[in-house]
CSV table of C-alpha atoms and ligand atoms in Angstrom, one decimal:
chain,number,residue,atom,x,y,z
A,1243,MET,CA,31.3,18.7,-7.0
A,1244,LYS,CA,32.3,16.2,-4.4
A,1245,GLU,CA,30.9,12.9,-5.1
A,1246,LEU,CA,29.1,11.3,-1.9
A,1247,THR,CA,29.2,7.9,-1.0
A,1248,LYS,CA,26.2,5.7,-0.1
A,1249,GLU,CA,26.8,6.1,3.6
A,1250,GLU,CA,27.5,9.7,3.4
A,1251,PHE,CA,24.2,10.2,1.4
A,1252,LEU,CA,22.2,7.9,4.0
A,1253,ASP,CA,23.7,9.8,6.9
A,1254,SER,CA,22.5,13.2,5.3
A,1255,VAL,CA,19.0,11.8,5.3
A,1256,ARG,CA,19.2,10.6,8.8
A,1257,VAL,CA,20.3,13.7,10.2
A,1258,LYS,CA,17.6,15.7,8.4
A,1259,ASN,CA,15.0,13.3,9.6
A,1260,PRO,CA,15.7,12.4,13.2
A,1261,GLY,CA,13.7,9.7,14.9
A,1262,GLU,CA,11.7,9.0,11.6
A,1263,ASP,CA,12.4,5.1,11.9
A,1264,GLU,CA,9.9,4.1,9.2
A,1265,PHE,CA,11.0,6.6,6.7
A,1266,LEU,CA,14.7,6.1,7.1
A,1267,GLN,CA,14.0,2.4,6.7
A,1268,ALA,CA,12.1,2.9,3.3
A,1269,VAL,CA,14.7,5.3,2.1
A,1270,GLU,CA,17.8,2.9,3.0
A,1271,GLU,CA,16.0,0.0,1.3
A,1272,VAL,CA,15.7,2.1,-1.9
A,1273,VAL,CA,19.2,3.4,-1.7
A,1274,ASP,CA,20.8,0.1,-1.0
A,1275,THR,CA,19.5,-1.3,-4.0
A,1276,ILE,CA,19.6,1.4,-6.6
A,1277,TRP,CA,23.1,3.1,-5.6
A,1278,ASP,CA,25.1,1.0,-8.0
A,1279,PHE,CA,22.9,2.0,-10.8
A,1280,TYR,CA,22.9,5.6,-9.5
A,1281,GLN,CA,26.5,5.9,-9.7
A,1282,GLN,CA,26.6,4.3,-13.3
A,1283,ASN,CA,24.4,7.0,-14.3
A,1284,PRO,CA,26.1,10.2,-13.3
A,1285,HIS,CA,23.6,12.6,-14.6
A,1286,TYR,CA,21.0,11.5,-12.0
A,1287,MET,CA,23.7,12.0,-9.3
A,1288,LYS,CA,24.6,15.3,-10.7
A,1289,ALA,CA,20.9,16.6,-10.7
A,1290,LYS,CA,21.0,15.5,-6.9
A,1291,ILE,CA,17.8,13.3,-7.8
A,1292,LEU,CA,18.0,11.2,-4.8
A,1293,GLU,CA,18.4,14.3,-2.4
A,1294,ARG,CA,15.3,15.7,-4.1
A,1295,MET,CA,13.4,12.6,-4.1
A,1296,THR,CA,13.9,11.9,-0.2
A,1297,GLU,CA,12.5,15.6,0.5
A,1298,PRO,CA,8.8,15.7,0.1
A,1299,GLU,CA,7.6,18.6,-2.2
A,1300,ARG,CA,4.9,19.6,0.5
A,1301,VAL,CA,3.6,18.6,3.8
A,1302,VAL,CA,0.3,19.7,5.0
A,1303,MET,CA,-0.6,18.9,8.8
A,1304,PHE,CA,-3.6,20.1,10.5
A,1305,ARG,CA,-6.1,20.1,13.4
A,1306,VAL,CA,-9.2,18.0,13.1
A,1307,PRO,CA,-11.6,18.8,15.8
A,1308,TRP,CA,-15.0,17.0,16.0
A,1309,VAL,CA,-17.5,16.2,18.5
A,1310,ASP,CA,-18.4,12.5,19.6
A,1311,ASP,CA,-21.7,11.0,20.3
A,1312,GLU,CA,-21.4,11.9,23.9
A,1313,GLY,CA,-21.1,15.6,23.0
A,1314,GLU,CA,-17.5,15.7,24.0
A,1315,VAL,CA,-14.9,17.6,21.7
A,1316,GLN,CA,-12.1,15.5,20.2
A,1317,VAL,CA,-9.1,16.7,18.6
A,1318,ASN,CA,-7.0,14.5,16.0
A,1319,ARG,CA,-4.0,15.3,13.6
A,1320,GLY,CA,-4.7,15.4,10.1
A,1321,PHE,CA,-1.9,15.1,7.3
A,1322,ARG,CA,-1.3,15.1,3.5
A,1323,VAL,CA,2.3,14.3,2.4
A,1324,GLU,CA,2.6,15.5,-1.2
A,1325,PHE,CA,5.7,13.7,-2.0
A,1326,ASN,CA,6.5,13.9,-5.8
A,1327,SER,CA,4.5,15.1,-8.6
A,1328,ALA,CA,7.0,14.6,-11.4
A,1329,ILE,CA,4.9,12.3,-13.4
A,1330,GLY,CA,1.4,13.1,-12.4
A,1331,PRO,CA,-0.8,14.7,-9.6
A,1332,TYR,CA,-0.2,13.5,-6.1
A,1333,LYS,CA,-1.8,10.1,-5.6
A,1334,GLY,CA,-2.1,7.8,-2.6
A,1335,GLY,CA,-4.4,6.8,0.1
A,1336,LEU,CA,-5.6,8.1,3.4
A,1337,ARG,CA,-4.9,5.9,6.5
A,1338,PHE,CA,-6.9,6.5,9.6
A,1339,HIS,CA,-5.3,4.6,12.4
A,1340,PRO,CA,-3.9,5.6,15.9
A,1341,SER,CA,-0.4,4.6,14.8
A,1342,VAL,CA,-0.4,7.2,12.1
A,1343,THR,CA,2.5,9.7,12.3
A,1344,LEU,CA,4.4,11.9,10.0
A,1345,SER,CA,7.3,9.5,9.7
A,1346,GLY,CA,4.9,6.8,8.8
A,1347,LEU,CA,3.1,8.8,6.2
A,1348,LYS,CA,6.5,10.1,4.7
A,1349,PHE,CA,7.6,6.3,4.3
A,1350,LEU,CA,4.3,5.5,2.6
A,1351,GLY,CA,4.5,8.8,0.3
A,1352,PHE,CA,8.0,8.0,-0.6
A,1353,GLU,CA,7.3,4.3,-1.4
A,1354,GLN,CA,4.0,5.4,-3.2
A,1355,THR,CA,6.2,7.5,-5.6
A,1356,PHE,CA,8.0,4.3,-6.8
A,1357,LYS,CA,5.0,2.3,-6.8
A,1358,ASN,CA,2.8,4.6,-8.8
A,1359,SER,CA,5.6,4.9,-11.4
A,1360,LEU,CA,5.9,1.1,-11.7
A,1361,THR,CA,2.1,0.9,-12.7
A,1362,SER,CA,3.1,3.0,-15.9
A,1363,LEU,CA,0.0,5.2,-15.4
A,1364,PRO,CA,0.6,8.9,-14.9
A,1365,MET,CA,0.5,9.5,-11.0
A,1366,GLY,CA,2.8,11.2,-8.6
A,1367,GLY,CA,3.2,9.9,-5.0
A,1368,GLY,CA,1.4,11.3,-1.8
A,1369,LYS,CA,-0.1,9.7,1.4
A,1370,GLY,CA,-2.1,11.2,4.1
A,1371,GLY,CA,-4.4,10.4,7.0
A,1372,SER,CA,-5.0,10.8,10.7
A,1373,ASP,CA,-4.3,9.2,14.1
A,1374,PHE,CA,-8.0,8.8,14.1
A,1375,ASN,CA,-9.1,5.4,15.8
A,1376,THR,CA,-12.0,3.9,13.8
A,1377,LYS,CA,-12.4,1.0,16.5
A,1378,GLY,CA,-15.8,1.2,18.5
A,1379,LYS,CA,-16.7,4.4,16.7
A,1380,SER,CA,-20.3,4.8,15.4
A,1381,ASP,CA,-21.4,5.6,11.9
A,1382,ASN,CA,-22.3,9.0,12.9
A,1383,GLU,CA,-19.0,9.6,14.4
A,1384,ILE,CA,-17.2,8.5,11.3
A,1385,MET,CA,-19.1,10.7,9.2
A,1386,ARG,CA,-18.5,13.7,11.4
A,1387,PHE,CA,-14.7,13.0,11.7
A,1388,CYS,CA,-14.5,12.7,7.9
A,1389,GLN,CA,-16.4,15.9,7.4
A,1390,ALA,CA,-14.2,17.7,9.8
A,1391,PHE,CA,-11.1,16.2,8.2
A,1392,MET,CA,-12.2,17.3,4.6
A,1393,SER,CA,-13.1,20.7,5.8
A,1394,GLU,CA,-9.4,21.3,5.9
A,1395,LEU,CA,-8.0,18.8,3.2
A,1396,TYR,CA,-10.3,20.3,0.6
A,1397,ARG,CA,-8.0,23.2,0.0
A,1398,HIS,CA,-5.3,21.1,-0.9
A,1399,ILE,CA,-6.4,18.4,-3.2
A,1400,GLY,CA,-8.0,18.5,-6.8
A,1401,ALA,CA,-8.4,16.3,-9.7
A,1402,ASN,CA,-5.3,17.5,-11.4
A,1403,THR,CA,-3.4,18.4,-8.2
A,1404,ASP,CA,-3.7,15.4,-5.6
A,1405,VAL,CA,-6.2,12.6,-5.7
A,1406,PRO,CA,-6.4,10.6,-2.4
A,1407,ALA,CA,-8.0,7.3,-1.9
A,1408,GLY,CA,-8.5,4.7,1.0
A,1409,ASP,CA,-6.1,2.9,3.1
A,1410,ILE,CA,-6.1,1.3,6.4
A,1411,GLY,CA,-9.3,2.5,8.3
A,1412,VAL,CA,-10.6,4.1,5.0
A,1413,GLY,CA,-12.9,2.2,2.8
A,1414,GLY,CA,-16.0,2.9,0.7
A,1415,ARG,CA,-17.9,4.3,3.5
A,1416,GLU,CA,-15.4,6.9,4.5
A,1417,ILE,CA,-14.6,7.9,0.8
A,1418,GLY,CA,-18.5,8.6,0.5
A,1419,TYR,CA,-18.5,11.0,3.5
A,1420,LEU,CA,-15.2,12.5,2.4
A,1421,PHE,CA,-16.5,13.1,-1.0
A,1422,GLY,CA,-19.7,14.6,0.0
A,1423,GLN,CA,-17.9,17.1,2.2
A,1424,TYR,CA,-15.6,18.1,-0.6
A,1425,LYS,CA,-18.6,18.5,-3.1
A,1426,LYS,CA,-20.4,20.6,-0.5
A,1427,LEU,CA,-17.5,22.9,0.2
A,1428,SER,CA,-16.3,23.4,-3.4
A,1429,ASN,CA,-19.5,23.2,-5.1
A,1430,GLU,CA,-17.8,20.9,-7.7
A,1431,PHE,CA,-18.4,17.3,-8.6
A,1432,ALA,CA,-15.0,16.0,-9.7
A,1433,GLY,CA,-12.9,13.2,-9.4
A,1434,ILE,CA,-10.9,14.2,-6.4
A,1435,LEU,CA,-11.0,10.8,-4.7
A,1436,THR,CA,-10.8,7.2,-5.8
A,1437,GLY,CA,-12.5,4.3,-4.3
A,1438,LYS,CA,-15.7,6.1,-4.8
A,1439,GLY,CA,-19.1,4.4,-4.9
A,1440,LEU,CA,-20.2,2.9,-8.3
A,1441,GLU,CA,-23.1,5.5,-8.2
A,1442,PHE,CA,-20.8,8.6,-8.2
A,1443,GLY,CA,-17.8,7.8,-10.3
A,1444,GLY,CA,-16.3,4.8,-8.7
A,1445,SER,CA,-14.8,2.0,-10.8
A,1446,LEU,CA,-15.7,-1.7,-11.0
A,1447,ILE,CA,-12.9,-3.9,-9.4
A,1448,ARG,CA,-11.3,-1.0,-7.3
A,1449,PRO,CA,-12.3,-2.7,-3.9
A,1450,GLU,CA,-10.9,-6.0,-5.0
A,1451,ALA,CA,-7.8,-4.5,-6.9
A,1452,THR,CA,-5.1,-4.6,-4.3
A,1453,GLY,CA,-5.7,-8.4,-3.6
A,1454,TYR,CA,-6.3,-9.5,-7.0
A,1455,GLY,CA,-3.3,-7.6,-8.2
A,1456,ALA,CA,-1.1,-9.2,-5.5
A,1457,ILE,CA,-2.3,-12.7,-6.7
A,1458,TYR,CA,-1.5,-11.9,-10.2
A,1459,PHE,CA,1.9,-10.9,-9.3
A,1460,VAL,CA,2.4,-14.0,-7.2
A,1461,ARG,CA,1.1,-16.0,-10.2
A,1462,GLU,CA,3.7,-14.4,-12.3
A,1463,MET,CA,6.5,-15.1,-9.9
A,1464,LEU,CA,5.4,-18.7,-9.7
A,1465,ALA,CA,5.1,-19.1,-13.6
A,1466,LEU,CA,8.6,-17.9,-14.0
A,1467,GLN,CA,9.6,-21.0,-11.8
A,1468,GLY,CA,7.5,-23.3,-13.7
A,1469,GLU,CA,4.8,-23.3,-11.1
A,1470,SER,CA,1.3,-22.2,-10.5
A,1471,LEU,CA,-1.0,-21.3,-7.4
A,1472,ALA,CA,-3.1,-24.5,-7.8
A,1473,GLY,CA,-2.9,-26.5,-4.8
A,1474,LYS,CA,-0.6,-24.2,-2.8
A,1475,THR,CA,-1.5,-23.2,1.0
A,1476,ILE,CA,-1.5,-19.6,1.6
A,1477,ALA,CA,-1.1,-17.7,4.9
A,1478,LEU,CA,-2.7,-14.2,4.8
A,1479,SER,CA,-2.6,-11.7,7.6
A,1480,GLY,CA,-5.3,-8.9,8.0
A,1481,PHE,CA,-9.0,-9.1,7.5
A,1482,GLY,CA,-9.3,-6.1,5.5
A,1483,ASN,CA,-9.9,-5.0,1.9
A,1484,VAL,CA,-6.5,-6.2,1.0
A,1485,ALA,CA,-6.8,-9.9,2.3
A,1486,TRP,CA,-10.6,-10.0,1.1
A,1487,GLY,CA,-9.6,-9.5,-2.4
A,1488,ALA,CA,-6.5,-11.8,-2.2
A,1489,ALA,CA,-8.5,-14.5,-0.7
A,1490,LYS,CA,-11.1,-14.3,-3.5
A,1491,LYS,CA,-8.4,-14.3,-6.3
A,1492,ALA,CA,-6.5,-17.0,-4.7
A,1493,LEU,CA,-9.6,-19.3,-4.2
A,1494,GLU,CA,-10.3,-18.6,-8.0
A,1495,GLN,CA,-6.7,-19.9,-8.8
A,1496,GLY,CA,-7.2,-22.9,-6.9
A,1497,ALA,CA,-5.0,-22.2,-4.0
A,1498,LYS,CA,-6.2,-22.7,-0.2
A,1499,VAL,CA,-6.0,-19.6,2.1
A,1500,VAL,CA,-5.5,-21.0,5.6
A,1501,THR,CA,-5.3,-17.7,8.0
A,1502,ILE,CA,-6.5,-14.4,8.4
A,1503,SER,CA,-5.5,-12.1,11.3
A,1504,GLY,CA,-6.5,-9.1,13.4
A,1505,PRO,CA,-5.1,-7.2,16.3
A,1506,ASP,CA,-6.6,-9.7,18.7
A,1507,GLY,CA,-4.8,-12.9,16.9
A,1508,TYR,CA,-5.0,-15.0,14.1
A,1509,VAL,CA,-7.4,-17.7,12.8
A,1510,TYR,CA,-6.1,-21.1,11.2
A,1511,ASP,CA,-8.9,-22.8,9.1
A,1512,SER,CA,-7.5,-26.0,7.7
A,1513,GLU,CA,-10.5,-26.4,5.4
A,1514,GLY,CA,-9.4,-23.0,3.7
A,1515,LEU,CA,-11.6,-20.0,3.2
A,1516,ASP,CA,-14.5,-20.4,0.7
A,1517,GLU,CA,-16.8,-17.7,-0.7
A,1518,VAL,CA,-19.0,-17.4,2.3
A,1519,LYS,CA,-16.2,-17.1,4.8
A,1520,ILE,CA,-14.6,-14.6,2.6
A,1521,ASP,CA,-17.6,-12.6,2.5
A,1522,PHE,CA,-17.8,-12.6,6.2
A,1523,LEU,CA,-14.5,-10.7,6.2
A,1524,LEU,CA,-16.7,-7.7,4.9
A,1525,GLU,CA,-19.0,-8.0,8.0
A,1526,LEU,CA,-16.1,-8.1,10.3
A,1527,ARG,CA,-14.6,-4.9,8.8
A,1528,ALA,CA,-17.9,-3.1,9.0
A,1529,SER,CA,-18.5,-3.9,12.6
A,1530,ASN,CA,-15.7,-1.6,13.5
A,1531,GLN,CA,-14.5,-3.8,16.2
A,1532,ASP,CA,-11.2,-4.8,14.8
A,1533,VAL,CA,-11.2,-8.6,15.9
A,1534,VAL,CA,-11.2,-11.8,13.9
A,1535,GLN,CA,-12.2,-14.1,16.7
A,1536,PRO,CA,-15.9,-14.1,15.6
A,1537,TYR,CA,-14.9,-16.1,12.4
A,1538,VAL,CA,-14.3,-19.2,14.6
A,1539,GLU,CA,-17.6,-18.8,16.5
A,1540,ARG,CA,-19.3,-18.9,13.0
A,1541,PHE,CA,-17.2,-21.2,11.0
A,1542,GLY,CA,-14.9,-23.1,13.3
A,1543,GLY,CA,-11.2,-23.4,12.9
A,1544,GLU,CA,-8.6,-22.6,15.5
A,1545,PHE,CA,-8.0,-19.0,17.1
A,1546,PHE,CA,-4.7,-18.1,18.3
A,1547,ALA,CA,-4.9,-15.1,20.6
A,1548,GLY,CA,-2.1,-12.6,20.3
A,1549,LYS,CA,-0.4,-14.6,17.9
A,1550,LYS,CA,0.7,-14.0,14.0
A,1551,PRO,CA,-0.1,-16.4,11.2
A,1552,TRP,CA,3.6,-16.8,10.2
A,1553,GLU,CA,4.0,-20.0,12.7
A,1554,GLN,CA,1.9,-22.0,10.4
A,1555,LYS,CA,3.3,-24.4,7.7
A,1556,VAL,CA,2.5,-22.9,4.3
A,1557,ASP,CA,3.8,-22.7,0.8
A,1558,VAL,CA,3.0,-18.9,0.2
A,1559,ALA,CA,2.9,-16.1,2.8
A,1560,ILE,CA,1.4,-12.7,2.1
A,1561,PRO,CA,1.2,-10.1,4.7
A,1562,CYS,CA,-2.0,-8.0,4.2
A,1563,ALA,CA,-2.2,-5.8,7.2
A,1564,ILE,CA,0.5,-3.0,8.2
A,1565,GLN,CA,4.3,-2.2,8.1
A,1566,ASN,CA,6.8,-4.4,9.7
A,1567,GLU,CA,4.3,-7.0,10.8
A,1568,LEU,CA,6.5,-9.9,9.9
A,1569,ASN,CA,9.9,-9.9,11.6
A,1570,GLU,CA,13.2,-11.9,11.2
A,1571,ALA,CA,12.0,-14.3,13.8
A,1572,ASP,CA,8.7,-15.0,11.9
A,1573,ALA,CA,10.8,-15.2,8.6
A,1574,LYS,CA,12.9,-18.0,10.1
A,1575,LEU,CA,9.9,-19.7,11.1
A,1576,LEU,CA,8.2,-19.5,7.7
A,1577,ILE,CA,11.5,-20.7,5.8
A,1578,ASP,CA,12.0,-23.5,8.3
A,1579,ASN,CA,8.5,-24.7,7.8
A,1580,GLY,CA,9.0,-25.0,4.0
A,1581,CYS,CA,7.5,-21.7,3.0
A,1582,ARG,CA,8.7,-20.9,-0.6
A,1583,LEU,CA,7.5,-17.4,-1.4
A,1584,VAL,CA,6.9,-14.3,0.7
A,1585,ALA,CA,5.0,-11.5,-1.1
A,1586,GLU,CA,4.3,-8.3,0.7
A,1587,ALA,CA,0.7,-7.0,0.0
A,1588,SER,CA,1.0,-4.4,2.9
A,1589,ASN,CA,3.4,-1.6,2.5
A,1590,MET,CA,6.7,-2.7,3.7
A,1591,GLY,CA,5.1,-5.6,5.7
A,1592,CYS,CA,8.6,-7.0,6.4
A,1593,THR,CA,11.1,-5.6,8.5
A,1594,ALA,CA,14.4,-4.8,6.8
A,1595,GLN,CA,16.1,-8.0,8.4
A,1596,ALA,CA,13.2,-10.1,7.5
A,1597,ALA,CA,13.1,-9.2,4.0
A,1598,GLY,CA,16.8,-9.6,3.8
A,1599,LEU,CA,16.5,-13.1,5.1
A,1600,ILE,CA,13.6,-14.3,3.0
A,1601,ALA,CA,15.3,-12.6,-0.3
A,1602,GLU,CA,18.3,-14.7,0.4
A,1603,LYS,CA,16.7,-18.0,1.1
A,1604,ILE,CA,13.4,-18.1,-1.0
A,1605,LEU,CA,11.4,-15.8,-3.0
A,1606,PHE,CA,10.5,-12.3,-1.9
A,1607,ALA,CA,8.7,-9.6,-3.6
A,1608,PRO,CA,8.1,-6.0,-2.0
A,1609,GLY,CA,5.0,-4.2,-1.4
A,1610,LYS,CA,5.6,-1.4,-4.0
A,1611,ALA,CA,5.3,-3.9,-6.8
A,1612,VAL,CA,3.1,-6.7,-5.2
A,1613,ASN,CA,0.2,-4.2,-4.0
A,1614,ALA,CA,0.4,-1.6,-6.8
A,1615,GLY,CA,-2.8,-3.2,-8.4
A,1616,GLY,CA,-4.8,-1.0,-5.8
A,1617,VAL,CA,-3.4,2.3,-6.9
A,1618,ALA,CA,-3.3,1.2,-10.7
A,1619,VAL,CA,-7.2,0.8,-10.5
A,1620,SER,CA,-7.4,3.9,-8.9
A,1621,GLY,CA,-5.4,5.4,-12.0
A,1622,LEU,CA,-8.1,3.6,-14.1
A,1623,GLU,CA,-10.8,5.3,-12.1
A,1624,MET,CA,-9.4,8.7,-12.8
A,1625,ALA,CA,-9.2,7.8,-16.4
A,1626,GLN,CA,-12.9,6.8,-16.5
A,1627,ASN,CA,-13.8,9.9,-14.5
A,1628,SER,CA,-11.9,12.3,-17.1
A,1629,MET,CA,-13.8,10.5,-20.1
A,1630,ARG,CA,-17.0,10.4,-17.9
A,1631,LEU,CA,-17.5,6.9,-18.8
A,1632,ASN,CA,-17.6,3.6,-17.1
A,1633,TRP,CA,-15.6,0.3,-18.1
A,1634,SER,CA,-17.2,-3.0,-17.6
A,1635,GLU,CA,-15.7,-5.4,-14.7
A,1636,GLU,CA,-13.9,-7.4,-17.7
A,1637,GLU,CA,-12.3,-4.5,-19.0
A,1638,VAL,CA,-10.9,-3.1,-15.7
A,1639,ASN,CA,-9.8,-6.6,-14.6
A,1640,GLU,CA,-7.9,-7.3,-17.9
A,1641,ARG,CA,-6.3,-4.0,-17.7
A,1642,LEU,CA,-5.1,-4.7,-14.0
A,1643,ASN,CA,-3.8,-8.0,-15.0
A,1644,GLN,CA,-1.6,-6.5,-17.8
A,1645,ILE,CA,-0.5,-4.1,-15.5
A,1646,MET,CA,0.6,-6.6,-13.0
A,1647,ILE,CA,2.3,-8.7,-15.8
A,1648,ASN,CA,4.1,-5.5,-16.8
A,1649,ILE,CA,5.4,-4.5,-13.3
A,1650,HIS,CA,6.7,-8.2,-12.9
A,1651,LYS,CA,8.7,-7.8,-16.3
A,1652,THR,CA,10.0,-4.6,-15.1
A,1653,CYS,CA,11.2,-6.3,-11.7
A,1654,VAL,CA,12.7,-9.1,-13.8
A,1655,LYS,CA,14.4,-6.6,-16.2
A,1656,TYR,CA,16.0,-4.5,-13.6
A,1657,GLY,CA,16.3,-7.2,-10.8
A,1658,THR,CA,18.0,-10.2,-12.4
A,1659,GLU,CA,21.4,-11.0,-10.9
A,1660,LEU,CA,24.6,-12.3,-12.5
A,1661,ASP,CA,23.6,-15.9,-11.1
A,1662,GLY,CA,20.2,-15.6,-12.9
A,1663,LYS,CA,18.3,-15.1,-9.4
A,1664,ILE,CA,15.7,-12.3,-9.2
A,1665,ASN,CA,16.2,-9.6,-6.8
A,1666,TYR,CA,12.6,-8.2,-6.8
A,1667,ILE,CA,13.3,-5.5,-4.4
A,1668,LYS,CA,16.2,-4.0,-6.6
A,1669,GLY,CA,14.1,-4.6,-9.7
A,1670,ALA,CA,11.1,-2.8,-8.3
A,1671,ASN,CA,13.2,0.2,-6.9
A,1672,ILE,CA,15.2,0.9,-10.1
A,1673,GLY,CA,12.0,0.3,-12.4
A,1674,GLY,CA,10.2,2.7,-10.2
A,1675,PHE,CA,13.2,5.3,-10.1
A,1676,VAL,CA,13.9,5.7,-13.8
A,1677,LYS,CA,10.8,7.2,-15.0
A,1678,VAL,CA,10.4,9.7,-12.2
A,1679,ALA,CA,14.1,10.8,-12.3
A,1680,ASP,CA,14.0,11.2,-16.1
A,1681,ALA,CA,10.8,13.4,-15.7
A,1682,MET,CA,12.5,15.4,-12.9
A,1683,ILE,CA,15.6,16.1,-15.2
A,1684,ALA,CA,13.5,17.1,-18.1
A,1685,GLN,CA,11.4,19.6,-15.9
A,1686,GLY,CA,14.6,21.3,-14.4
A,1687,VAL,CA,15.3,22.2,-10.9
A,1688,VAL,CA,11.9,22.8,-9.5
B,2511,2IT,O1,-1.1,2.1,-0.5
B,2511,2IT,C1,-1.7,2.1,-1.5
B,2511,2IT,O2,-1.2,2.0,-2.6
B,2511,2IT,C2,-3.2,2.7,-1.4
B,2511,2IT,N1,-3.6,2.8,-0.3
B,2511,2IT,C3,-3.8,2.9,-2.4
B,2511,2IT,C4,-3.7,4.3,-3.1
B,2511,2IT,C5,-4.6,4.7,-4.0
B,2511,2IT,O3,-4.5,6.0,-4.5
B,2511,2IT,O4,-5.5,4.1,-4.7
């Protein structure tokens, strides 16, 4: 057997996935940081684990026709990328956003496999969604779209097969409509989605989990440096579920969140977000308008149209919106302004160049570690559904806290460099890889 070099391997992935820039970006980041480890463990190479892990087990792509409020027929595209089931049923969110493509979902499904492994819970990796734009849609349109989407998806999911959840554009309301349609079509009440309402099998803390988990992770990163979140200023991007949860927990830890952002621009609030302002984020999201400017009309602060929050002077930056939202120029600005830590709460929130620069100069942690709290509590929701029991808020929160502490430990275990610096990208990638790879080897060539 001829042994491939890293570049030869990456070239083979590039040739197989032409034009899939986001997917290739995610694969390159992983391969770059685990290649030495891969070579030092030839049994992985011999079993062609990376060749297998970069190929989804299955991709489902389907037409989603529906009728809008004007009576016009609309056609969207639906997807479910079932990436890897070595350690559990496929698990990962559904994204409804006009930017959704197969490449984007393949990047997210690939990342999800590592992330889910890091949580230590038995979940494989998957991702799905649609190019459906929720902006400006009525509640009825959202319901009809969700029903049309599930009319095909229901054939492919199941409590022990594939368990989707929310992501950008898919929150509690959408999960409710999706669940209702699944139940109607299958005549089965089952834990086939997570992020459900509390009345029908949802878990306490699931809405907060991604943001809470991100702050727990940042707390661990700082603690290792002998520091805490108290008194730190934080720039967040986004105004959805992740930013909301992160703001709540950051406030509780004594930090000051000074920015949020949307497609229209960003808000700088020198006073910091308080509980009332944080709750307002939920109203902004429910309005389906995809703007943050109304924040300054209500609470004051400054609005910067078309700009990103990374130009502000802060101690910590946490991108919470979408992939590649923080580029090299943004990274330079943050570092020049004295920022000390960047943690991705969005999946691949930084471009490869930005992540490289930040990791070299200050502390950086990647999305698959930082934002794993969301899917971790989804895993806890699945556990509760299987037991037909509900845990208390304290119980779920403490499990989440422990999971984030353990993910941080895993990153330190696999990511500590010879000079003592922690390479969180490498730590998360190797830490996520090992369990999946060992399970794949144990299960044979399937
Ligand atoms: O990116 C993510 O980890 C999610 N959107 C959550 C996935 C899940 O299954 O809870």
